[in-house]
Amino acid sequence: MRVFVTGASGFIGSVLVSDLIDAGHEVVGLARSDASAAALSAVGAAVRRGTLEDLDGLRAGAAEAEGVVHLAFNHDLSQHEAAAGAELRAIEAFGDALEGSDRPLVVAGGGPVGAEGDPRAAASPSPRSAGGRAALALAEGGVRSSLVRLAPTVHDRSRCDMVAQLTAIAREKGVSGYLGDGSNRWPSAHRLDVARLFRLAVEKAPAGSVLHGVGEEGVTIRAIAEVVGRKANVPVAAVADEDAAAHFGFLARILGLDMSASNALTRELLGWQPVHPGLIEDLGHGHGLGS
């Protein structure tokens, strides 16, 4: 299969590209910089230069492919609404190119919660949820579209962006904090497991599938804070609700949420089995915590 991948040189995309090539697929990666283009070429992928704002280019890339995986997203929380709008327009462009073709479109989304069919996620007020709903709606127009909702803590030993942000805050504030009693849970996933999930989705996910990129269904925020505290050599303590915004900044909006999520239907549907280390194990090796 010839697969067009956005975000192809990113944290997940870079391992997905290798996984697709190893499985016998041809990959065309979207690259906005010379460095990204060089990284893709080095692993045997073809390169299409462009950006998410170039909608005609996205349509052309999708039209020339036998499947599309859309991973690119600006994860700067201060730009979340603008990023969600750009993503929605990109998904609509892919839909224009793939309509009636029965070709796969796999889109990354955020905020898994509950079971894969849990209506709370579909009704999420997050601006990004509009893109996920648009992707799934394309199934009615002859696109084999699926949505992979990603855990907020996708990690390996080298990196976990969300934990790196919490570590930077802990070092700045002199305390590794959590809200309430810290028993609320976030799902996590190893990036190699997630990459394989995206490959399986583009290969065989039925149209309209909602999938959860979740290896561990729930890791407590306090457990994360304790690892951060040990590695950053700062105390661990609860932060009062009224101080959350000042302490955590944009992360205060989500840090107190309980977002445990199941992967049971995803594993059953695709035969996917997460096998790589969990979040706390990776963090315990001292990696993924930022500089």
PDB file of C-alpha atoms in Angstrom:
ATOM      1  CA  MET A   1       0.000   0.000   0.000  1.00  0.00           C
ATOM      2  CA  ARG A   2       1.210   3.537  -0.750  1.00  0.00           C
ATOM      3  CA  VAL A   3       0.568   5.483   2.471  1.00  0.00           C
ATOM      4  CA  PHE A   4       0.657   9.267   2.802  1.00  0.00           C
ATOM      5  CA  VAL A   5       1.646  10.272   6.349  1.00  0.00           C
ATOM      6  CA  THR A   6       1.488  13.725   7.919  1.00  0.00           C
ATOM      7  CA  GLY A   7       3.614  14.301  10.999  1.00  0.00           C
ATOM      8  CA  ALA A   8       5.893  11.666   9.488  1.00  0.00           C
ATOM      9  CA  SER A   9       9.075  12.928  11.156  1.00  0.00           C
ATOM     10  CA  GLY A  10       7.475  13.440  14.567  1.00  0.00           C
ATOM     11  CA  PHE A  11       7.661  11.415  17.759  1.00  0.00           C
ATOM     12  CA  ILE A  12       5.094   8.821  16.672  1.00  0.00           C
ATOM     13  CA  GLY A  13       5.324   9.375  12.928  1.00  0.00           C
ATOM     14  CA  SER A  14       9.017   8.587  12.695  1.00  0.00           C
ATOM     15  CA  VAL A  15       8.555   5.086  14.139  1.00  0.00           C
ATOM     16  CA  LEU A  16       5.321   4.562  12.208  1.00  0.00           C
ATOM     17  CA  VAL A  17       7.134   5.255   8.934  1.00  0.00           C
ATOM     18  CA  SER A  18       9.723   2.599   9.752  1.00  0.00           C
ATOM     19  CA  ASP A  19       7.019   0.153  10.857  1.00  0.00           C
ATOM     20  CA  LEU A  20       5.080   0.654   7.620  1.00  0.00           C
ATOM     21  CA  ILE A  21       8.183   0.186   5.473  1.00  0.00           C
ATOM     22  CA  ASP A  22       9.211  -2.926   7.416  1.00  0.00           C
ATOM     23  CA  ALA A  23       5.715  -4.330   6.773  1.00  0.00           C
ATOM     24  CA  GLY A  24       6.165  -3.859   3.024  1.00  0.00           C
ATOM     25  CA  HIS A  25       4.328  -0.582   2.472  1.00  0.00           C
ATOM     26  CA  GLU A  26       5.539   2.424   0.504  1.00  0.00           C
ATOM     27  CA  VAL A  27       5.487   5.656   2.497  1.00  0.00           C
ATOM     28  CA  VAL A  28       5.229   9.275   1.372  1.00  0.00           C
ATOM     29  CA  GLY A  29       5.809  11.657   4.263  1.00  0.00           C
ATOM     30  CA  LEU A  30       4.756  15.287   4.450  1.00  0.00           C
ATOM     31  CA  ALA A  31       7.771  17.455   5.315  1.00  0.00           C
ATOM     32  CA  ARG A  32       7.837  21.185   5.926  1.00  0.00           C
ATOM     33  CA  SER A  33      11.598  21.491   6.509  1.00  0.00           C
ATOM     34  CA  ASP A  34      14.830  20.275   4.983  1.00  0.00           C
ATOM     35  CA  ALA A  35      15.653  18.411   8.192  1.00  0.00           C
ATOM     36  CA  SER A  36      12.346  16.514   8.144  1.00  0.00           C
ATOM     37  CA  ALA A  37      12.778  15.681   4.464  1.00  0.00           C
ATOM     38  CA  ALA A  38      16.288  14.363   5.089  1.00  0.00           C
ATOM     39  CA  ALA A  39      15.123  12.212   8.008  1.00  0.00           C
ATOM     40  CA  LEU A  40      12.395  10.646   5.893  1.00  0.00           C
ATOM     41  CA  SER A  41      14.692   9.982   2.959  1.00  0.00           C
ATOM     42  CA  ALA A  42      17.228   8.355   5.276  1.00  0.00           C
ATOM     43  CA  VAL A  43      14.767   5.606   6.262  1.00  0.00           C
ATOM     44  CA  GLY A  44      13.539   4.971   2.732  1.00  0.00           C
ATOM     45  CA  ALA A  45      10.398   7.102   2.576  1.00  0.00           C
ATOM     46  CA  ALA A  46       9.467   9.406  -0.279  1.00  0.00           C
ATOM     47  CA  VAL A  47       8.956  13.066   0.569  1.00  0.00           C
ATOM     48  CA  ARG A  48       6.186  15.488  -0.256  1.00  0.00           C
ATOM     49  CA  ARG A  49       7.102  19.035   0.768  1.00  0.00           C
ATOM     50  CA  GLY A  50       4.289  21.094   2.245  1.00  0.00           C
ATOM     51  CA  THR A  51       2.349  22.145   5.325  1.00  0.00           C
ATOM     52  CA  LEU A  52      -1.077  21.518   6.820  1.00  0.00           C
ATOM     53  CA  GLU A  53      -2.126  24.942   5.584  1.00  0.00           C
ATOM     54  CA  ASP A  54      -1.574  23.856   1.954  1.00  0.00           C
ATOM     55  CA  LEU A  55      -4.946  22.174   1.495  1.00  0.00           C
ATOM     56  CA  ASP A  56      -4.514  21.630  -2.233  1.00  0.00           C
ATOM     57  CA  GLY A  57      -1.240  19.857  -1.504  1.00  0.00           C
ATOM     58  CA  LEU A  58      -2.940  17.641   1.082  1.00  0.00           C
ATOM     59  CA  ARG A  59      -5.670  16.730  -1.390  1.00  0.00           C
ATOM     60  CA  ALA A  60      -3.064  15.859  -4.009  1.00  0.00           C
ATOM     61  CA  GLY A  61      -1.048  13.760  -1.581  1.00  0.00           C
ATOM     62  CA  ALA A  62      -4.151  11.825  -0.540  1.00  0.00           C
ATOM     63  CA  ALA A  63      -5.349  11.375  -4.123  1.00  0.00           C
ATOM     64  CA  GLU A  64      -2.019   9.794  -5.086  1.00  0.00           C
ATOM     65  CA  ALA A  65      -2.037   7.418  -2.103  1.00  0.00           C
ATOM     66  CA  GLU A  66      -3.841   4.202  -1.246  1.00  0.00           C
ATOM     67  CA  GLY A  67      -4.181   5.236   2.378  1.00  0.00           C
ATOM     68  CA  VAL A  68      -3.609   8.271   4.607  1.00  0.00           C
ATOM     69  CA  VAL A  69      -2.458   8.566   8.227  1.00  0.00           C
ATOM     70  CA  HIS A  70      -2.876  12.033   9.716  1.00  0.00           C
ATOM     71  CA  LEU A  71      -0.647  12.625  12.754  1.00  0.00           C
ATOM     72  CA  ALA A  72       0.456  16.251  12.428  1.00  0.00           C
ATOM     73  CA  PHE A  73      -0.812  18.560  15.177  1.00  0.00           C
ATOM     74  CA  ASN A  74       0.517  21.610  17.023  1.00  0.00           C
ATOM     75  CA  HIS A  75       0.522  20.480  20.678  1.00  0.00           C
ATOM     76  CA  ASP A  76       1.207  23.941  22.129  1.00  0.00           C
ATOM     77  CA  LEU A  77      -1.754  24.212  24.506  1.00  0.00           C
ATOM     78  CA  SER A  78      -1.744  28.005  24.171  1.00  0.00           C
ATOM     79  CA  GLN A  79      -2.500  27.529  20.449  1.00  0.00           C
ATOM     80  CA  HIS A  80      -4.925  24.641  20.852  1.00  0.00           C
ATOM     81  CA  GLU A  81      -7.981  26.222  19.240  1.00  0.00           C
ATOM     82  CA  ALA A  82      -6.055  27.384  16.164  1.00  0.00           C
ATOM     83  CA  ALA A  83      -4.389  23.971  15.855  1.00  0.00           C
ATOM     84  CA  ALA A  84      -7.749  22.229  16.067  1.00  0.00           C
ATOM     85  CA  GLY A  85      -9.105  24.452  13.307  1.00  0.00           C
ATOM     86  CA  ALA A  86      -6.157  23.634  11.056  1.00  0.00           C
ATOM     87  CA  GLU A  87      -6.636  19.940  11.734  1.00  0.00           C
ATOM     88  CA  LEU A  88     -10.341  20.081  10.867  1.00  0.00           C
ATOM     89  CA  ARG A  89      -9.611  21.765   7.541  1.00  0.00           C
ATOM     90  CA  ALA A  90      -6.939  19.157   6.764  1.00  0.00           C
ATOM     91  CA  ILE A  91      -9.328  16.289   7.495  1.00  0.00           C
ATOM     92  CA  GLU A  92     -11.971  17.870   5.278  1.00  0.00           C
ATOM     93  CA  ALA A  93      -9.382  18.152   2.487  1.00  0.00           C
ATOM     94  CA  PHE A  94      -8.502  14.471   2.857  1.00  0.00           C
ATOM     95  CA  GLY A  95     -12.201  13.667   2.706  1.00  0.00           C
ATOM     96  CA  ASP A  96     -12.536  15.566  -0.570  1.00  0.00           C
ATOM     97  CA  ALA A  97      -9.758  13.459  -2.108  1.00  0.00           C
ATOM     98  CA  LEU A  98     -10.839  10.080  -0.725  1.00  0.00           C
ATOM     99  CA  GLU A  99     -14.626  10.296  -1.048  1.00  0.00           C
ATOM    100  CA  GLY A 100     -16.158   7.140  -2.492  1.00  0.00           C
ATOM    101  CA  SER A 101     -12.806   5.333  -2.757  1.00  0.00           C
ATOM    102  CA  ASP A 102     -13.065   2.969   0.255  1.00  0.00           C
ATOM    103  CA  ARG A 103      -9.437   3.884   0.967  1.00  0.00           C
ATOM    104  CA  PRO A 104      -8.352   4.231   4.604  1.00  0.00           C
ATOM    105  CA  LEU A 105      -7.912   7.503   6.471  1.00  0.00           C
ATOM    106  CA  VAL A 106      -6.582   7.111  10.008  1.00  0.00           C
ATOM    107  CA  VAL A 107      -6.662  10.247  12.140  1.00  0.00           C
ATOM    108  CA  ALA A 108      -5.016  10.832  15.510  1.00  0.00           C
ATOM    109  CA  GLY A 109      -7.215  12.373  18.178  1.00  0.00           C
ATOM    110  CA  GLY A 110      -6.810  13.234  21.824  1.00  0.00           C
ATOM    111  CA  GLY A 111      -8.575  12.566  25.092  1.00  0.00           C
ATOM    112  CA  PRO A 112      -9.500   8.871  25.324  1.00  0.00           C
ATOM    113  CA  VAL A 113     -11.956   8.221  28.126  1.00  0.00           C
ATOM    114  CA  GLY A 114     -13.865   5.135  29.228  1.00  0.00           C
ATOM    115  CA  ALA A 115     -14.486   2.460  26.609  1.00  0.00           C
ATOM    116  CA  GLU A 116     -13.923   3.034  22.920  1.00  0.00           C
ATOM    117  CA  GLY A 117     -17.642   3.666  22.369  1.00  0.00           C
ATOM    118  CA  ASP A 118     -18.055   5.936  25.401  1.00  0.00           C
ATOM    119  CA  PRO A 119     -20.212   8.910  24.320  1.00  0.00           C
ATOM    120  CA  ARG A 120     -18.375  11.244  26.711  1.00  0.00           C
ATOM    121  CA  ALA A 121     -15.421  11.482  24.319  1.00  0.00           C
ATOM    122  CA  ALA A 122     -17.608  12.245  21.288  1.00  0.00           C
ATOM    123  CA  ALA A 123     -19.332  14.988  23.274  1.00  0.00           C
ATOM    124  CA  SER A 124     -16.072  16.509  24.508  1.00  0.00           C
ATOM    125  CA  PRO A 125     -15.975  20.324  24.490  1.00  0.00           C
ATOM    126  CA  SER A 126     -12.351  20.221  23.323  1.00  0.00           C
ATOM    127  CA  PRO A 127     -11.942  22.062  19.995  1.00  0.00           C
ATOM    128  CA  ARG A 128     -10.011  19.065  18.680  1.00  0.00           C
ATOM    129  CA  SER A 129     -13.021  16.766  18.981  1.00  0.00           C
ATOM    130  CA  ALA A 130     -14.556  18.409  15.896  1.00  0.00           C
ATOM    131  CA  GLY A 131     -11.816  16.926  13.736  1.00  0.00           C
ATOM    132  CA  GLY A 132     -12.411  13.454  15.132  1.00  0.00           C
ATOM    133  CA  ARG A 133     -16.132  13.676  14.480  1.00  0.00           C
ATOM    134  CA  ALA A 134     -15.481  14.907  10.949  1.00  0.00           C
ATOM    135  CA  ALA A 135     -13.136  11.990  10.278  1.00  0.00           C
ATOM    136  CA  LEU A 136     -15.664   9.421  11.452  1.00  0.00           C
ATOM    137  CA  ALA A 137     -18.441  11.067   9.442  1.00  0.00           C
ATOM    138  CA  LEU A 138     -16.444  10.441   6.262  1.00  0.00           C
ATOM    139  CA  ALA A 139     -17.263   6.736   6.637  1.00  0.00           C
ATOM    140  CA  GLU A 140     -20.742   7.569   5.346  1.00  0.00           C
ATOM    141  CA  GLY A 141     -19.190   8.900   2.131  1.00  0.00           C
ATOM    142  CA  GLY A 142     -17.169   5.844   1.184  1.00  0.00           C
ATOM    143  CA  VAL A 143     -13.975   6.523   3.146  1.00  0.00           C
ATOM    144  CA  ARG A 144     -12.610   3.775   5.407  1.00  0.00           C
ATOM    145  CA  SER A 145     -11.962   6.315   8.124  1.00  0.00           C
ATOM    146  CA  SER A 146     -10.973   5.566  11.702  1.00  0.00           C
ATOM    147  CA  LEU A 147     -10.000   7.628  14.732  1.00  0.00           C
ATOM    148  CA  VAL A 148      -7.172   6.709  17.104  1.00  0.00           C
ATOM    149  CA  ARG A 149      -7.627   8.548  20.398  1.00  0.00           C
ATOM    150  CA  LEU A 150      -4.182   8.951  21.912  1.00  0.00           C
ATOM    151  CA  ALA A 151      -3.258   8.764  25.561  1.00  0.00           C
ATOM    152  CA  PRO A 152      -1.948  12.105  26.890  1.00  0.00           C
ATOM    153  CA  THR A 153       1.291  10.413  27.969  1.00  0.00           C
ATOM    154  CA  VAL A 154       2.735   8.710  24.896  1.00  0.00           C
ATOM    155  CA  HIS A 155       6.299   7.877  25.874  1.00  0.00           C
ATOM    156  CA  ASP A 156       9.488   5.936  25.526  1.00  0.00           C
ATOM    157  CA  ARG A 157      12.708   6.066  27.576  1.00  0.00           C
ATOM    158  CA  SER A 158      13.877   9.157  25.740  1.00  0.00           C
ATOM    159  CA  ARG A 159      10.785  11.320  25.867  1.00  0.00           C
ATOM    160  CA  CYS A 160       7.350  12.047  27.275  1.00  0.00           C
ATOM    161  CA  ASP A 161       6.276  15.570  26.420  1.00  0.00           C
ATOM    162  CA  MET A 162       3.560  15.902  29.059  1.00  0.00           C
ATOM    163  CA  VAL A 163       5.864  14.682  31.830  1.00  0.00           C
ATOM    164  CA  ALA A 164       8.663  16.913  30.561  1.00  0.00           C
ATOM    165  CA  GLN A 165       6.331  19.889  30.972  1.00  0.00           C
ATOM    166  CA  LEU A 166       5.447  18.795  34.507  1.00  0.00           C
ATOM    167  CA  THR A 167       9.146  18.400  35.280  1.00  0.00           C
ATOM    168  CA  ALA A 168       9.955  21.883  34.030  1.00  0.00           C
ATOM    169  CA  ILE A 169       7.185  23.249  36.247  1.00  0.00           C
ATOM    170  CA  ALA A 170       8.449  21.260  39.242  1.00  0.00           C
ATOM    171  CA  ARG A 171      11.963  22.633  38.821  1.00  0.00           C
ATOM    172  CA  GLU A 172      10.681  26.186  38.413  1.00  0.00           C
ATOM    173  CA  LYS A 173       8.313  26.014  41.399  1.00  0.00           C
ATOM    174  CA  GLY A 174      10.508  23.834  43.625  1.00  0.00           C
ATOM    175  CA  VAL A 175       7.782  21.216  44.104  1.00  0.00           C
ATOM    176  CA  SER A 176       6.346  18.367  42.075  1.00  0.00           C
ATOM    177  CA  GLY A 177       2.641  18.948  42.372  1.00  0.00           C
ATOM    178  CA  TYR A 178      -0.681  17.231  41.821  1.00  0.00           C
ATOM    179  CA  LEU A 179      -4.297  18.242  42.420  1.00  0.00           C
ATOM    180  CA  GLY A 180      -6.606  16.815  45.066  1.00  0.00           C
ATOM    181  CA  ASP A 181      -5.219  13.559  46.404  1.00  0.00           C
ATOM    182  CA  GLY A 182      -3.605  12.730  43.073  1.00  0.00           C
ATOM    183  CA  SER A 183      -5.635   9.550  42.611  1.00  0.00           C
ATOM    184  CA  ASN A 184      -7.070  10.636  39.269  1.00  0.00           C
ATOM    185  CA  ARG A 185      -5.701   8.589  36.398  1.00  0.00           C
ATOM    186  CA  TRP A 186      -4.345   9.225  32.940  1.00  0.00           C
ATOM    187  CA  PRO A 187      -3.895   6.509  30.318  1.00  0.00           C
ATOM    188  CA  SER A 188      -0.468   6.045  28.809  1.00  0.00           C
ATOM    189  CA  ALA A 189       1.055   4.270  25.824  1.00  0.00           C
ATOM    190  CA  HIS A 190       4.514   3.444  24.525  1.00  0.00           C
ATOM    191  CA  ARG A 191       5.161   5.056  21.160  1.00  0.00           C
ATOM    192  CA  LEU A 192       6.225   1.760  19.531  1.00  0.00           C
ATOM    193  CA  ASP A 193       2.900   0.199  20.520  1.00  0.00           C
ATOM    194  CA  VAL A 194       1.066   3.259  19.202  1.00  0.00           C
ATOM    195  CA  ALA A 195       2.920   3.162  15.886  1.00  0.00           C
ATOM    196  CA  ARG A 196       1.922  -0.462  15.386  1.00  0.00           C
ATOM    197  CA  LEU A 197      -1.692   0.436  16.170  1.00  0.00           C
ATOM    198  CA  PHE A 198      -1.708   3.064  13.422  1.00  0.00           C
ATOM    199  CA  ARG A 199      -0.279   0.548  10.955  1.00  0.00           C
ATOM    200  CA  LEU A 200      -2.921  -2.034  11.830  1.00  0.00           C
ATOM    201  CA  ALA A 201      -5.620   0.625  11.519  1.00  0.00           C
ATOM    202  CA  VAL A 202      -4.578   1.676   8.024  1.00  0.00           C
ATOM    203  CA  GLU A 203      -4.356  -1.982   7.018  1.00  0.00           C
ATOM    204  CA  LYS A 204      -7.648  -3.269   8.367  1.00  0.00           C
ATOM    205  CA  ALA A 205      -9.706  -1.015  10.661  1.00  0.00           C
ATOM    206  CA  PRO A 206     -13.362  -1.011   9.548  1.00  0.00           C
ATOM    207  CA  ALA A 207     -14.910   2.273   8.457  1.00  0.00           C
ATOM    208  CA  GLY A 208     -16.048   4.381  11.371  1.00  0.00           C
ATOM    209  CA  SER A 209     -13.853   2.637  13.963  1.00  0.00           C
ATOM    210  CA  VAL A 210     -12.951   4.414  17.197  1.00  0.00           C
ATOM    211  CA  LEU A 211      -9.680   3.069  18.571  1.00  0.00           C
ATOM    212  CA  HIS A 212      -7.777   3.786  21.767  1.00  0.00           C
ATOM    213  CA  GLY A 213      -4.009   4.238  21.654  1.00  0.00           C
ATOM    214  CA  VAL A 214      -3.786   3.141  25.279  1.00  0.00           C
ATOM    215  CA  GLY A 215      -1.317   0.666  26.740  1.00  0.00           C
ATOM    216  CA  GLU A 216      -1.942   1.317  30.438  1.00  0.00           C
ATOM    217  CA  GLU A 217      -5.537   2.208  31.175  1.00  0.00           C
ATOM    218  CA  GLY A 218      -4.751   4.503  34.082  1.00  0.00           C
ATOM    219  CA  VAL A 219      -1.608   5.790  35.830  1.00  0.00           C
ATOM    220  CA  THR A 220      -2.270   8.040  38.815  1.00  0.00           C
ATOM    221  CA  ILE A 221      -1.081  11.625  38.635  1.00  0.00           C
ATOM    222  CA  ARG A 222       0.426  11.237  42.088  1.00  0.00           C
ATOM    223  CA  ALA A 223       2.578   8.322  40.875  1.00  0.00           C
ATOM    224  CA  ILE A 224       3.811  10.510  38.028  1.00  0.00           C
ATOM    225  CA  ALA A 225       4.461  13.408  40.424  1.00  0.00           C
ATOM    226  CA  GLU A 226       6.442  11.141  42.746  1.00  0.00           C
ATOM    227  CA  VAL A 227       8.772  10.008  39.967  1.00  0.00           C
ATOM    228  CA  VAL A 228       9.193  13.593  38.794  1.00  0.00           C
ATOM    229  CA  GLY A 229       9.960  14.674  42.351  1.00  0.00           C
ATOM    230  CA  ARG A 230      12.644  12.015  42.824  1.00  0.00           C
ATOM    231  CA  LYS A 231      14.335  12.739  39.517  1.00  0.00           C
ATOM    232  CA  ALA A 232      14.122  16.535  39.873  1.00  0.00           C
ATOM    233  CA  ASN A 233      15.131  16.332  43.574  1.00  0.00           C
ATOM    234  CA  VAL A 234      12.169  18.399  44.757  1.00  0.00           C
ATOM    235  CA  PRO A 235       9.419  17.569  47.275  1.00  0.00           C
ATOM    236  CA  VAL A 236       6.044  16.190  46.174  1.00  0.00           C
ATOM    237  CA  ALA A 237       2.916  17.940  47.399  1.00  0.00           C
ATOM    238  CA  ALA A 238      -0.704  18.713  46.572  1.00  0.00           C
ATOM    239  CA  VAL A 239      -1.426  22.087  45.003  1.00  0.00           C
ATOM    240  CA  ALA A 240      -4.611  23.806  46.163  1.00  0.00           C
ATOM    241  CA  ASP A 241      -7.306  24.141  43.510  1.00  0.00           C
ATOM    242  CA  GLU A 242      -7.278  27.920  43.770  1.00  0.00           C
ATOM    243  CA  ASP A 243      -3.537  27.936  43.033  1.00  0.00           C
ATOM    244  CA  ALA A 244      -3.671  25.472  40.141  1.00  0.00           C
ATOM    245  CA  ALA A 245      -3.732  27.984  37.286  1.00  0.00           C
ATOM    246  CA  ALA A 246      -0.810  29.954  38.686  1.00  0.00           C
ATOM    247  CA  HIS A 247       1.199  26.804  39.397  1.00  0.00           C
ATOM    248  CA  PHE A 248       0.507  24.635  36.332  1.00  0.00           C
ATOM    249  CA  GLY A 249      -0.477  27.199  33.689  1.00  0.00           C
ATOM    250  CA  PHE A 250      -2.382  25.660  30.760  1.00  0.00           C
ATOM    251  CA  LEU A 251      -2.006  22.182  32.234  1.00  0.00           C
ATOM    252  CA  ALA A 252      -4.287  23.148  35.112  1.00  0.00           C
ATOM    253  CA  ARG A 253      -7.272  22.628  32.799  1.00  0.00           C
ATOM    254  CA  ILE A 254      -6.637  18.893  32.528  1.00  0.00           C
ATOM    255  CA  LEU A 255      -4.353  17.878  35.379  1.00  0.00           C
ATOM    256  CA  GLY A 256      -7.221  17.131  37.753  1.00  0.00           C
ATOM    257  CA  LEU A 257      -9.256  15.098  35.259  1.00  0.00           C
ATOM    258  CA  ASP A 258      -9.740  11.369  35.692  1.00  0.00           C
ATOM    259  CA  MET A 259      -9.259  10.014  32.162  1.00  0.00           C
ATOM    260  CA  SER A 260      -8.804   6.270  32.551  1.00  0.00           C
ATOM    261  CA  ALA A 261      -9.556   4.567  29.255  1.00  0.00           C
ATOM    262  CA  SER A 262     -10.041   1.016  28.036  1.00  0.00           C
ATOM    263  CA  ASN A 263      -8.294  -0.598  25.081  1.00  0.00           C
ATOM    264  CA  ALA A 264     -10.331  -3.834  25.088  1.00  0.00           C
ATOM    265  CA  LEU A 265     -12.313  -3.233  21.894  1.00  0.00           C
ATOM    266  CA  THR A 266      -9.227  -1.980  20.059  1.00  0.00           C
ATOM    267  CA  ARG A 267      -7.271  -5.109  20.938  1.00  0.00           C
ATOM    268  CA  GLU A 268     -10.151  -7.359  19.933  1.00  0.00           C
ATOM    269  CA  LEU A 269     -10.861  -5.580  16.651  1.00  0.00           C
ATOM    270  CA  LEU A 270      -7.286  -5.398  15.338  1.00  0.00           C
ATOM    271  CA  GLY A 271      -5.440  -8.096  17.261  1.00  0.00           C
ATOM    272  CA  TRP A 272      -3.285  -5.357  18.768  1.00  0.00           C
ATOM    273  CA  GLN A 273      -1.360  -6.126  21.941  1.00  0.00           C
ATOM    274  CA  PRO A 274       0.737  -3.483  23.737  1.00  0.00           C
ATOM    275  CA  VAL A 275       4.017  -5.115  24.749  1.00  0.00           C
ATOM    276  CA  HIS A 276       6.460  -2.306  25.561  1.00  0.00           C
ATOM    277  CA  PRO A 277       7.306  -0.830  29.004  1.00  0.00           C
ATOM    278  CA  GLY A 278       4.835   1.255  30.956  1.00  0.00           C
ATOM    279  CA  LEU A 279       5.139   4.933  31.794  1.00  0.00           C
ATOM    280  CA  ILE A 280       6.467   4.654  35.342  1.00  0.00           C
ATOM    281  CA  GLU A 281       9.032   2.052  34.269  1.00  0.00           C
ATOM    282  CA  ASP A 282      10.292   4.340  31.493  1.00  0.00           C
ATOM    283  CA  LEU A 283      10.368   7.371  33.786  1.00  0.00           C
ATOM    284  CA  GLY A 284      12.164   5.345  36.430  1.00  0.00           C
ATOM    285  CA  HIS A 285      15.109   5.026  34.097  1.00  0.00           C
ATOM    286  CA  GLY A 286      15.510   8.787  34.315  1.00  0.00           C
ATOM    287  CA  HIS A 287      14.494   9.502  30.749  1.00  0.00           C
ATOM    288  CA  GLY A 288      11.596  11.442  29.278  1.00  0.00           C
ATOM    289  CA  LEU A 289      11.794  14.067  32.003  1.00  0.00           C
ATOM    290  CA  GLY A 290      13.252  16.944  30.062  1.00  0.00           C
ATOM    291  CA  SER A 291      16.595  18.636  30.536  1.00  0.00           C
TER     292      SER A 291
END
